[in-house]
Amino acid sequence: MALNTAMHLRVAAGPEVALGAEFETHVRGGLAVFRAISFQWAGDYQLLASLAELSLAQQSAAFEIAPGDAMKLGFGVAPDLEQVAGEAWNQRADEAQPAGFTVEVQDFYGNRLVDDGHTRIILNGVGAGNEPLRGISAQRVQRGSVFFTDIAYNRVGLLKLSASSQPVLVGISPVEIEIVAGPASEFAVQIYDADAEVSEVDAGDLLDIGVQARDRYGNDATEYNGGVEFTLRTERHGLARRPGGAALRAGFMRFLGQLVFVSKGEQCLDVYAAATRSIHGESCVQVKALTVERLVFRVQPRDVGAGNVMVPAPLVALLDRYDNQVEDSGSVLEMEVESGPLGFVTSGEWSTQVRDGMGVFAALILNRAGALDFRLRARLVGTEL
């Protein structure tokens, strides 16, 4: 046999990563010696030997390579690098098995060892705002790995995931997992006056509405681009105008000058997903009355006997331009007879102090009757009202 005849050795069966690997040497003295051949991947192998220049039947040899000593941790089934907030990792709609990933005890070359169960693996994760991955305890290795299932993280942003072990092996360096928002499940609604979000406004202020779509964990759902509808809960207030083409873009929209409340007290705005109304949000503000613009008799006397106190006692309210009762205490109201029969005489208390926007005249007396009706007029001291 020629000295330079080449002998080939090829991996015909074994770990997938090693299949097809070929080695070559030359025949010397009828022998072909393959030196310094090594395989990094544990498993069952089959090698085929053949001569390059002769049509001889191939010869095969089978053997097994065992893993080396435990050196490090590594992912078997690695987690996806993008996960939806709150959903189990690596969940596949077409797979029946539980969602999850595996961390293995490996040798220097990454071969999984069939561990005896003495090793415990600790999963660590830190996400947005240094919020840790919670609820994950140390897991004992079974047959060389730990299957982590039902792992979920709720906050959008980068989560740095790593693993360590007891006894100590080389751990898994942090892997960055992008946590993205889930589908919109609620609206966060803000009411703005100028550039500030407000919880208290004056009656008649023209307000903006900000609507942010969020998933069930409070993350901004930037994929939502649907329409919205506005509903007001109480009667004496209203939208200044219906927002034209009321829809969110990238999960948010600010509708400028769309809202005005005129009734004092708590007023609330509800926002629903258009058509389905399956997503809802709300915002409430306290509406304050404006300054006094007119006086109104809430109660007028019906029995005015000469020399007797008028009953029921006249009650006068201070109102703003939207008929809200002004929260005034301390101002003084005076009552006077605007018209009546000649020669009448008054007595009693014809002025009173305002309490909570109202004044009660509890001791008005006319001492002389007449054939004509009396007409009373209330006046707020210090004003033209």
PDB file of C-alpha atoms in Angstrom, residues 121-374:
ATOM      1  CA  ILE A 121     -29.754  26.199  41.509  1.00  0.00           C
ATOM      2  CA  ILE A 122     -30.813  29.738  42.411  1.00  0.00           C
ATOM      3  CA  LEU A 123     -32.423  31.918  39.749  1.00  0.00           C
ATOM      4  CA  ASN A 124     -31.829  35.649  40.042  1.00  0.00           C
ATOM      5  CA  GLY A 125     -33.383  38.526  38.145  1.00  0.00           C
ATOM      6  CA  VAL A 126     -33.397  42.318  38.435  1.00  0.00           C
ATOM      7  CA  GLY A 127     -35.627  44.409  36.202  1.00  0.00           C
ATOM      8  CA  ALA A 128     -36.871  47.955  35.755  1.00  0.00           C
ATOM      9  CA  GLY A 129     -36.363  50.154  38.804  1.00  0.00           C
ATOM     10  CA  ASN A 130     -34.192  47.424  40.396  1.00  0.00           C
ATOM     11  CA  GLU A 131     -37.344  45.417  41.032  1.00  0.00           C
ATOM     12  CA  PRO A 132     -36.262  41.803  41.740  1.00  0.00           C
ATOM     13  CA  LEU A 133     -37.768  38.681  40.241  1.00  0.00           C
ATOM     14  CA  ARG A 134     -39.856  37.366  43.139  1.00  0.00           C
ATOM     15  CA  GLY A 135     -41.248  34.037  44.267  1.00  0.00           C
ATOM     16  CA  ILE A 136     -38.343  31.898  42.956  1.00  0.00           C
ATOM     17  CA  SER A 137     -36.747  29.589  45.526  1.00  0.00           C
ATOM     18  CA  ALA A 138     -33.646  27.426  45.159  1.00  0.00           C
ATOM     19  CA  GLN A 139     -34.418  24.242  43.215  1.00  0.00           C
ATOM     20  CA  ARG A 140     -32.663  20.879  43.580  1.00  0.00           C
ATOM     21  CA  VAL A 141     -31.191  19.454  40.367  1.00  0.00           C
ATOM     22  CA  GLN A 142     -32.876  16.322  39.003  1.00  0.00           C
ATOM     23  CA  ARG A 143     -31.072  14.381  36.247  1.00  0.00           C
ATOM     24  CA  GLY A 144     -28.717  17.243  35.668  1.00  0.00           C
ATOM     25  CA  SER A 145     -31.109  20.178  35.296  1.00  0.00           C
ATOM     26  CA  VAL A 146     -33.868  22.257  36.844  1.00  0.00           C
ATOM     27  CA  PHE A 147     -37.004  23.059  34.883  1.00  0.00           C
ATOM     28  CA  PHE A 148     -38.248  26.516  35.836  1.00  0.00           C
ATOM     29  CA  THR A 149     -41.932  26.829  34.963  1.00  0.00           C
ATOM     30  CA  ASP A 150     -44.571  29.509  35.512  1.00  0.00           C
ATOM     31  CA  ILE A 151     -41.889  32.199  35.650  1.00  0.00           C
ATOM     32  CA  ALA A 152     -43.291  35.647  34.915  1.00  0.00           C
ATOM     33  CA  TYR A 153     -42.254  39.271  35.415  1.00  0.00           C
ATOM     34  CA  ASN A 154     -44.752  42.114  35.464  1.00  0.00           C
ATOM     35  CA  ARG A 155     -42.786  45.284  34.773  1.00  0.00           C
ATOM     36  CA  VAL A 156     -41.871  46.492  31.299  1.00  0.00           C
ATOM     37  CA  GLY A 157     -38.178  46.999  30.540  1.00  0.00           C
ATOM     38  CA  LEU A 158     -34.954  44.986  30.607  1.00  0.00           C
ATOM     39  CA  LEU A 159     -34.749  42.117  33.066  1.00  0.00           C
ATOM     40  CA  LYS A 160     -31.251  40.831  33.769  1.00  0.00           C
ATOM     41  CA  LEU A 161     -31.542  37.102  34.444  1.00  0.00           C
ATOM     42  CA  SER A 162     -28.745  35.022  35.954  1.00  0.00           C
ATOM     43  CA  ALA A 163     -28.272  31.763  37.871  1.00  0.00           C
ATOM     44  CA  SER A 164     -25.992  30.577  40.662  1.00  0.00           C
ATOM     45  CA  SER A 165     -25.640  27.327  42.578  1.00  0.00           C
ATOM     46  CA  GLN A 166     -24.822  25.634  45.849  1.00  0.00           C
ATOM     47  CA  PRO A 167     -22.170  24.140  45.869  1.00  0.00           C
ATOM     48  CA  VAL A 168     -20.654  26.968  43.865  1.00  0.00           C
ATOM     49  CA  LEU A 169     -20.142  26.425  40.131  1.00  0.00           C
ATOM     50  CA  VAL A 170     -19.484  29.023  37.462  1.00  0.00           C
ATOM     51  CA  GLY A 171     -22.873  30.734  37.206  1.00  0.00           C
ATOM     52  CA  ILE A 172     -24.787  32.056  34.227  1.00  0.00           C
ATOM     53  CA  SER A 173     -23.854  35.644  33.511  1.00  0.00           C
ATOM     54  CA  PRO A 174     -26.818  38.035  33.311  1.00  0.00           C
ATOM     55  CA  VAL A 175     -28.897  37.613  30.176  1.00  0.00           C
ATOM     56  CA  GLU A 176     -31.013  40.608  29.148  1.00  0.00           C
ATOM     57  CA  ILE A 177     -34.706  39.751  28.672  1.00  0.00           C
ATOM     58  CA  GLU A 178     -36.932  42.429  27.145  1.00  0.00           C
ATOM     59  CA  ILE A 179     -40.260  42.538  28.996  1.00  0.00           C
ATOM     60  CA  VAL A 180     -42.985  44.069  26.833  1.00  0.00           C
ATOM     61  CA  ALA A 181     -46.490  45.166  27.804  1.00  0.00           C
ATOM     62  CA  GLY A 182     -49.416  42.814  27.445  1.00  0.00           C
ATOM     63  CA  PRO A 183     -52.738  43.689  25.793  1.00  0.00           C
ATOM     64  CA  ALA A 184     -54.626  46.752  27.019  1.00  0.00           C
ATOM     65  CA  SER A 185     -57.020  45.972  29.870  1.00  0.00           C
ATOM     66  CA  GLU A 186     -57.733  49.406  31.356  1.00  0.00           C
ATOM     67  CA  PHE A 187     -57.468  53.127  30.661  1.00  0.00           C
ATOM     68  CA  ALA A 188     -55.668  55.549  32.942  1.00  0.00           C
ATOM     69  CA  VAL A 189     -57.567  58.825  32.562  1.00  0.00           C
ATOM     70  CA  GLN A 190     -56.126  62.205  33.523  1.00  0.00           C
ATOM     71  CA  ILE A 191     -57.854  65.579  33.506  1.00  0.00           C
ATOM     72  CA  TYR A 192     -55.602  68.541  32.752  1.00  0.00           C
ATOM     73  CA  ASP A 193     -56.025  72.254  33.284  1.00  0.00           C
ATOM     74  CA  ALA A 194     -53.387  73.904  31.081  1.00  0.00           C
ATOM     75  CA  ASP A 195     -50.256  71.752  31.541  1.00  0.00           C
ATOM     76  CA  ALA A 196     -51.023  70.345  34.978  1.00  0.00           C
ATOM     77  CA  GLU A 197     -52.985  67.251  35.933  1.00  0.00           C
ATOM     78  CA  VAL A 198     -55.648  68.405  38.392  1.00  0.00           C
ATOM     79  CA  SER A 199     -57.989  66.969  40.981  1.00  0.00           C
ATOM     80  CA  GLU A 200     -59.773  70.264  41.680  1.00  0.00           C
ATOM     81  CA  VAL A 201     -61.073  72.776  39.103  1.00  0.00           C
ATOM     82  CA  ASP A 202     -63.284  75.831  38.891  1.00  0.00           C
ATOM     83  CA  ALA A 203     -66.718  75.515  37.345  1.00  0.00           C
ATOM     84  CA  GLY A 204     -66.580  76.416  33.668  1.00  0.00           C
ATOM     85  CA  ASP A 205     -62.875  75.709  33.143  1.00  0.00           C
ATOM     86  CA  LEU A 206     -62.094  74.252  29.720  1.00  0.00           C
ATOM     87  CA  LEU A 207     -60.161  71.052  30.377  1.00  0.00           C
ATOM     88  CA  ASP A 208     -58.060  68.514  28.471  1.00  0.00           C
ATOM     89  CA  ILE A 209     -58.492  64.742  28.695  1.00  0.00           C
ATOM     90  CA  GLY A 210     -55.477  62.419  28.679  1.00  0.00           C
ATOM     91  CA  VAL A 211     -56.094  58.701  28.080  1.00  0.00           C
ATOM     92  CA  GLN A 212     -53.356  56.056  28.454  1.00  0.00           C
ATOM     93  CA  ALA A 213     -54.018  52.398  27.673  1.00  0.00           C
ATOM     94  CA  ARG A 214     -52.442  50.009  30.182  1.00  0.00           C
ATOM     95  CA  ASP A 215     -52.146  46.275  30.611  1.00  0.00           C
ATOM     96  CA  ARG A 216     -53.380  44.517  33.738  1.00  0.00           C
ATOM     97  CA  TYR A 217     -50.099  45.205  35.531  1.00  0.00           C
ATOM     98  CA  GLY A 218     -50.143  48.957  34.914  1.00  0.00           C
ATOM     99  CA  ASN A 219     -47.637  48.971  32.053  1.00  0.00           C
ATOM    100  CA  ASP A 220     -48.300  51.392  29.184  1.00  0.00           C
ATOM    101  CA  ALA A 221     -49.880  49.330  26.381  1.00  0.00           C
ATOM    102  CA  THR A 222     -48.227  51.105  23.460  1.00  0.00           C
ATOM    103  CA  GLU A 223     -49.635  48.630  20.912  1.00  0.00           C
ATOM    104  CA  TYR A 224     -53.215  49.828  21.502  1.00  0.00           C
ATOM    105  CA  ASN A 225     -54.546  52.050  18.690  1.00  0.00           C
ATOM    106  CA  GLY A 226     -58.306  51.743  19.229  1.00  0.00           C
ATOM    107  CA  GLY A 227     -61.084  54.289  19.513  1.00  0.00           C
ATOM    108  CA  VAL A 228     -62.560  55.554  22.780  1.00  0.00           C
ATOM    109  CA  GLU A 229     -65.922  56.912  23.929  1.00  0.00           C
ATOM    110  CA  PHE A 230     -66.614  59.409  26.728  1.00  0.00           C
ATOM    111  CA  THR A 231     -69.489  59.261  29.229  1.00  0.00           C
ATOM    112  CA  LEU A 232     -70.307  61.759  31.980  1.00  0.00           C
ATOM    113  CA  ARG A 233     -72.022  60.480  35.110  1.00  0.00           C
ATOM    114  CA  THR A 234     -74.085  63.385  36.427  1.00  0.00           C
ATOM    115  CA  GLU A 235     -76.571  65.732  34.786  1.00  0.00           C
ATOM    116  CA  ARG A 236     -75.521  69.343  35.200  1.00  0.00           C
ATOM    117  CA  HIS A 237     -72.250  69.254  33.336  1.00  0.00           C
ATOM    118  CA  GLY A 238     -71.175  68.324  29.838  1.00  0.00           C
ATOM    119  CA  LEU A 239     -68.551  67.789  27.232  1.00  0.00           C
ATOM    120  CA  ALA A 240     -67.722  71.029  25.503  1.00  0.00           C
ATOM    121  CA  ARG A 241     -67.795  69.061  22.260  1.00  0.00           C
ATOM    122  CA  ARG A 242     -67.441  65.454  21.263  1.00  0.00           C
ATOM    123  CA  PRO A 243     -63.828  64.678  20.354  1.00  0.00           C
ATOM    124  CA  GLY A 244     -63.656  64.199  16.607  1.00  0.00           C
ATOM    125  CA  GLY A 245     -62.033  60.895  15.687  1.00  0.00           C
ATOM    126  CA  ALA A 246     -61.487  59.951  19.317  1.00  0.00           C
ATOM    127  CA  ALA A 247     -58.772  57.305  19.087  1.00  0.00           C
ATOM    128  CA  LEU A 248     -55.510  56.516  20.825  1.00  0.00           C
ATOM    129  CA  ARG A 249     -52.190  56.335  19.011  1.00  0.00           C
ATOM    130  CA  ALA A 250     -49.452  54.105  20.432  1.00  0.00           C
ATOM    131  CA  GLY A 251     -51.651  53.687  23.505  1.00  0.00           C
ATOM    132  CA  PHE A 252     -52.103  57.382  24.331  1.00  0.00           C
ATOM    133  CA  MET A 253     -53.880  60.543  23.297  1.00  0.00           C
ATOM    134  CA  ARG A 254     -54.501  63.940  24.845  1.00  0.00           C
ATOM    135  CA  PHE A 255     -57.775  65.517  23.756  1.00  0.00           C
ATOM    136  CA  LEU A 256     -57.417  69.289  24.024  1.00  0.00           C
ATOM    137  CA  GLY A 257     -60.227  71.476  25.345  1.00  0.00           C
ATOM    138  CA  GLN A 258     -62.809  68.712  25.258  1.00  0.00           C
ATOM    139  CA  LEU A 259     -64.302  68.903  28.738  1.00  0.00           C
ATOM    140  CA  VAL A 260     -66.073  71.438  30.945  1.00  0.00           C
ATOM    141  CA  PHE A 261     -67.850  70.922  34.269  1.00  0.00           C
ATOM    142  CA  VAL A 262     -70.310  73.513  35.584  1.00  0.00           C
ATOM    143  CA  SER A 263     -71.796  71.832  38.681  1.00  0.00           C
ATOM    144  CA  LYS A 264     -69.815  71.947  41.896  1.00  0.00           C
ATOM    145  CA  GLY A 265     -68.947  68.800  43.808  1.00  0.00           C
ATOM    146  CA  GLU A 266     -67.365  65.573  42.615  1.00  0.00           C
ATOM    147  CA  GLN A 267     -67.761  65.064  38.878  1.00  0.00           C
ATOM    148  CA  CYS A 268     -66.561  61.977  37.029  1.00  0.00           C
ATOM    149  CA  LEU A 269     -65.637  61.115  33.466  1.00  0.00           C
ATOM    150  CA  ASP A 270     -65.794  57.503  32.182  1.00  0.00           C
ATOM    151  CA  VAL A 271     -63.837  56.342  29.135  1.00  0.00           C
ATOM    152  CA  TYR A 272     -64.662  53.121  27.269  1.00  0.00           C
ATOM    153  CA  ALA A 273     -63.197  51.294  24.323  1.00  0.00           C
ATOM    154  CA  ALA A 274     -65.320  52.232  21.325  1.00  0.00           C
ATOM    155  CA  ALA A 275     -67.987  49.720  20.269  1.00  0.00           C
ATOM    156  CA  THR A 276     -67.053  46.866  22.649  1.00  0.00           C
ATOM    157  CA  ARG A 277     -66.777  48.925  25.861  1.00  0.00           C
ATOM    158  CA  SER A 278     -64.581  46.072  27.125  1.00  0.00           C
ATOM    159  CA  ILE A 279     -61.876  48.427  28.422  1.00  0.00           C
ATOM    160  CA  HIS A 280     -62.744  51.127  30.935  1.00  0.00           C
ATOM    161  CA  GLY A 281     -61.124  53.983  32.822  1.00  0.00           C
ATOM    162  CA  GLU A 282     -62.332  56.899  34.899  1.00  0.00           C
ATOM    163  CA  SER A 283     -61.231  60.128  36.481  1.00  0.00           C
ATOM    164  CA  CYS A 284     -62.999  62.345  39.029  1.00  0.00           C
ATOM    165  CA  VAL A 285     -62.393  65.942  40.057  1.00  0.00           C
ATOM    166  CA  GLN A 286     -63.805  68.297  42.654  1.00  0.00           C
ATOM    167  CA  VAL A 287     -65.496  71.262  40.979  1.00  0.00           C
ATOM    168  CA  LYS A 288     -65.529  74.546  42.905  1.00  0.00           C
ATOM    169  CA  ALA A 289     -68.142  77.274  42.593  1.00  0.00           C
ATOM    170  CA  LEU A 290     -67.125  80.668  41.250  1.00  0.00           C
ATOM    171  CA  THR A 291     -67.678  84.041  42.946  1.00  0.00           C
ATOM    172  CA  VAL A 292     -71.167  85.285  43.805  1.00  0.00           C
ATOM    173  CA  GLU A 293     -73.092  86.735  40.873  1.00  0.00           C
ATOM    174  CA  ARG A 294     -76.664  86.705  42.147  1.00  0.00           C
ATOM    175  CA  LEU A 295     -78.879  86.189  45.192  1.00  0.00           C
ATOM    176  CA  VAL A 296     -81.883  83.860  45.202  1.00  0.00           C
ATOM    177  CA  PHE A 297     -84.682  83.338  47.750  1.00  0.00           C
ATOM    178  CA  ARG A 298     -84.684  79.644  48.573  1.00  0.00           C
ATOM    179  CA  VAL A 299     -87.571  80.174  51.041  1.00  0.00           C
ATOM    180  CA  GLN A 300     -90.110  83.026  51.018  1.00  0.00           C
ATOM    181  CA  PRO A 301     -92.463  83.967  53.896  1.00  0.00           C
ATOM    182  CA  ARG A 302     -96.143  83.085  53.491  1.00  0.00           C
ATOM    183  CA  ASP A 303     -97.627  84.368  56.772  1.00  0.00           C
ATOM    184  CA  VAL A 304     -96.857  88.023  57.484  1.00  0.00           C
ATOM    185  CA  GLY A 305     -98.990  89.161  60.374  1.00  0.00           C
ATOM    186  CA  ALA A 306     -98.567  92.659  61.751  1.00  0.00           C
ATOM    187  CA  GLY A 307     -96.201  92.573  64.702  1.00  0.00           C
ATOM    188  CA  ASN A 308     -95.339  88.888  64.209  1.00  0.00           C
ATOM    189  CA  VAL A 309     -92.158  87.211  62.978  1.00  0.00           C
ATOM    190  CA  MET A 310     -92.419  86.261  59.308  1.00  0.00           C
ATOM    191  CA  VAL A 311     -92.853  82.508  58.735  1.00  0.00           C
ATOM    192  CA  PRO A 312     -91.284  80.592  57.301  1.00  0.00           C
ATOM    193  CA  ALA A 313     -88.087  82.548  57.795  1.00  0.00           C
ATOM    194  CA  PRO A 314     -86.764  83.903  54.481  1.00  0.00           C
ATOM    195  CA  LEU A 315     -83.707  81.992  53.250  1.00  0.00           C
ATOM    196  CA  VAL A 316     -81.376  83.608  50.721  1.00  0.00           C
ATOM    197  CA  ALA A 317     -78.653  81.704  48.807  1.00  0.00           C
ATOM    198  CA  LEU A 318     -75.503  83.103  47.154  1.00  0.00           C
ATOM    199  CA  LEU A 319     -75.085  81.662  43.625  1.00  0.00           C
ATOM    200  CA  ASP A 320     -72.406  81.844  40.927  1.00  0.00           C
ATOM    201  CA  ARG A 321     -73.098  82.163  37.201  1.00  0.00           C
ATOM    202  CA  TYR A 322     -73.819  78.400  36.915  1.00  0.00           C
ATOM    203  CA  ASP A 323     -76.273  78.414  39.860  1.00  0.00           C
ATOM    204  CA  ASN A 324     -73.807  76.718  42.173  1.00  0.00           C
ATOM    205  CA  GLN A 325     -74.160  77.769  45.796  1.00  0.00           C
ATOM    206  CA  VAL A 326     -71.035  79.666  46.787  1.00  0.00           C
ATOM    207  CA  GLU A 327     -69.234  78.375  49.888  1.00  0.00           C
ATOM    208  CA  ASP A 328     -69.274  81.730  51.676  1.00  0.00           C
ATOM    209  CA  SER A 329     -69.235  82.184  55.423  1.00  0.00           C
ATOM    210  CA  GLY A 330     -68.901  85.548  57.118  1.00  0.00           C
ATOM    211  CA  SER A 331     -70.412  87.919  54.571  1.00  0.00           C
ATOM    212  CA  VAL A 332     -73.452  89.926  55.667  1.00  0.00           C
ATOM    213  CA  LEU A 333     -76.875  90.001  54.023  1.00  0.00           C
ATOM    214  CA  GLU A 334     -79.388  92.768  54.605  1.00  0.00           C
ATOM    215  CA  MET A 335     -83.132  92.630  53.918  1.00  0.00           C
ATOM    216  CA  GLU A 336     -85.161  95.676  52.945  1.00  0.00           C
ATOM    217  CA  VAL A 337     -88.734  96.383  51.895  1.00  0.00           C
ATOM    218  CA  GLU A 338     -88.588  97.313  48.258  1.00  0.00           C
ATOM    219  CA  SER A 339     -92.281  98.223  48.032  1.00  0.00           C
ATOM    220  CA  GLY A 340     -95.378  98.130  50.266  1.00  0.00           C
ATOM    221  CA  PRO A 341     -98.145 100.283  51.788  1.00  0.00           C
ATOM    222  CA  LEU A 342     -97.287 103.694  53.148  1.00  0.00           C
ATOM    223  CA  GLY A 343     -96.563 104.086  56.802  1.00  0.00           C
ATOM    224  CA  PHE A 344     -95.226 100.570  57.543  1.00  0.00           C
ATOM    225  CA  VAL A 345     -92.804 100.095  60.410  1.00  0.00           C
ATOM    226  CA  THR A 346     -90.155  97.327  60.698  1.00  0.00           C
ATOM    227  CA  SER A 347     -88.601  95.719  63.718  1.00  0.00           C
ATOM    228  CA  GLY A 348     -86.593  92.638  64.569  1.00  0.00           C
ATOM    229  CA  GLU A 349     -83.316  91.596  62.856  1.00  0.00           C
ATOM    230  CA  TRP A 350     -83.081  92.764  59.216  1.00  0.00           C
ATOM    231  CA  SER A 351     -79.468  91.677  58.666  1.00  0.00           C
ATOM    232  CA  THR A 352     -77.827  88.280  59.056  1.00  0.00           C
ATOM    233  CA  GLN A 353     -74.445  86.616  58.619  1.00  0.00           C
ATOM    234  CA  VAL A 354     -73.928  84.152  55.769  1.00  0.00           C
ATOM    235  CA  ARG A 355     -73.240  80.516  56.697  1.00  0.00           C
ATOM    236  CA  ASP A 356     -72.191  78.029  54.013  1.00  0.00           C
ATOM    237  CA  GLY A 357     -73.486  80.230  51.251  1.00  0.00           C
ATOM    238  CA  MET A 358     -76.902  80.976  52.800  1.00  0.00           C
ATOM    239  CA  GLY A 359     -78.425  83.580  55.058  1.00  0.00           C
ATOM    240  CA  VAL A 360     -81.504  82.974  57.241  1.00  0.00           C
ATOM    241  CA  PHE A 361     -83.609  85.927  58.406  1.00  0.00           C
ATOM    242  CA  ALA A 362     -85.201  84.442  61.498  1.00  0.00           C
ATOM    243  CA  ALA A 363     -86.639  87.593  63.100  1.00  0.00           C
ATOM    244  CA  LEU A 364     -88.208  89.837  60.445  1.00  0.00           C
ATOM    245  CA  ILE A 365     -91.220  91.792  61.747  1.00  0.00           C
ATOM    246  CA  LEU A 366     -93.568  94.275  60.073  1.00  0.00           C
ATOM    247  CA  ASN A 367     -95.517  96.293  62.678  1.00  0.00           C
ATOM    248  CA  ARG A 368     -98.206  97.725  60.431  1.00  0.00           C
ATOM    249  CA  ALA A 369    -100.341  95.892  57.975  1.00  0.00           C
ATOM    250  CA  GLY A 370    -101.646  97.316  54.745  1.00  0.00           C
ATOM    251  CA  ALA A 371    -103.922  96.512  51.915  1.00  0.00           C
ATOM    252  CA  LEU A 372    -101.040  96.104  49.481  1.00  0.00           C
ATOM    253  CA  ASP A 373     -98.491  93.321  49.280  1.00  0.00           C
ATOM    254  CA  PHE A 374     -94.986  93.866  50.542  1.00  0.00           C
TER     255      PHE A 374
END
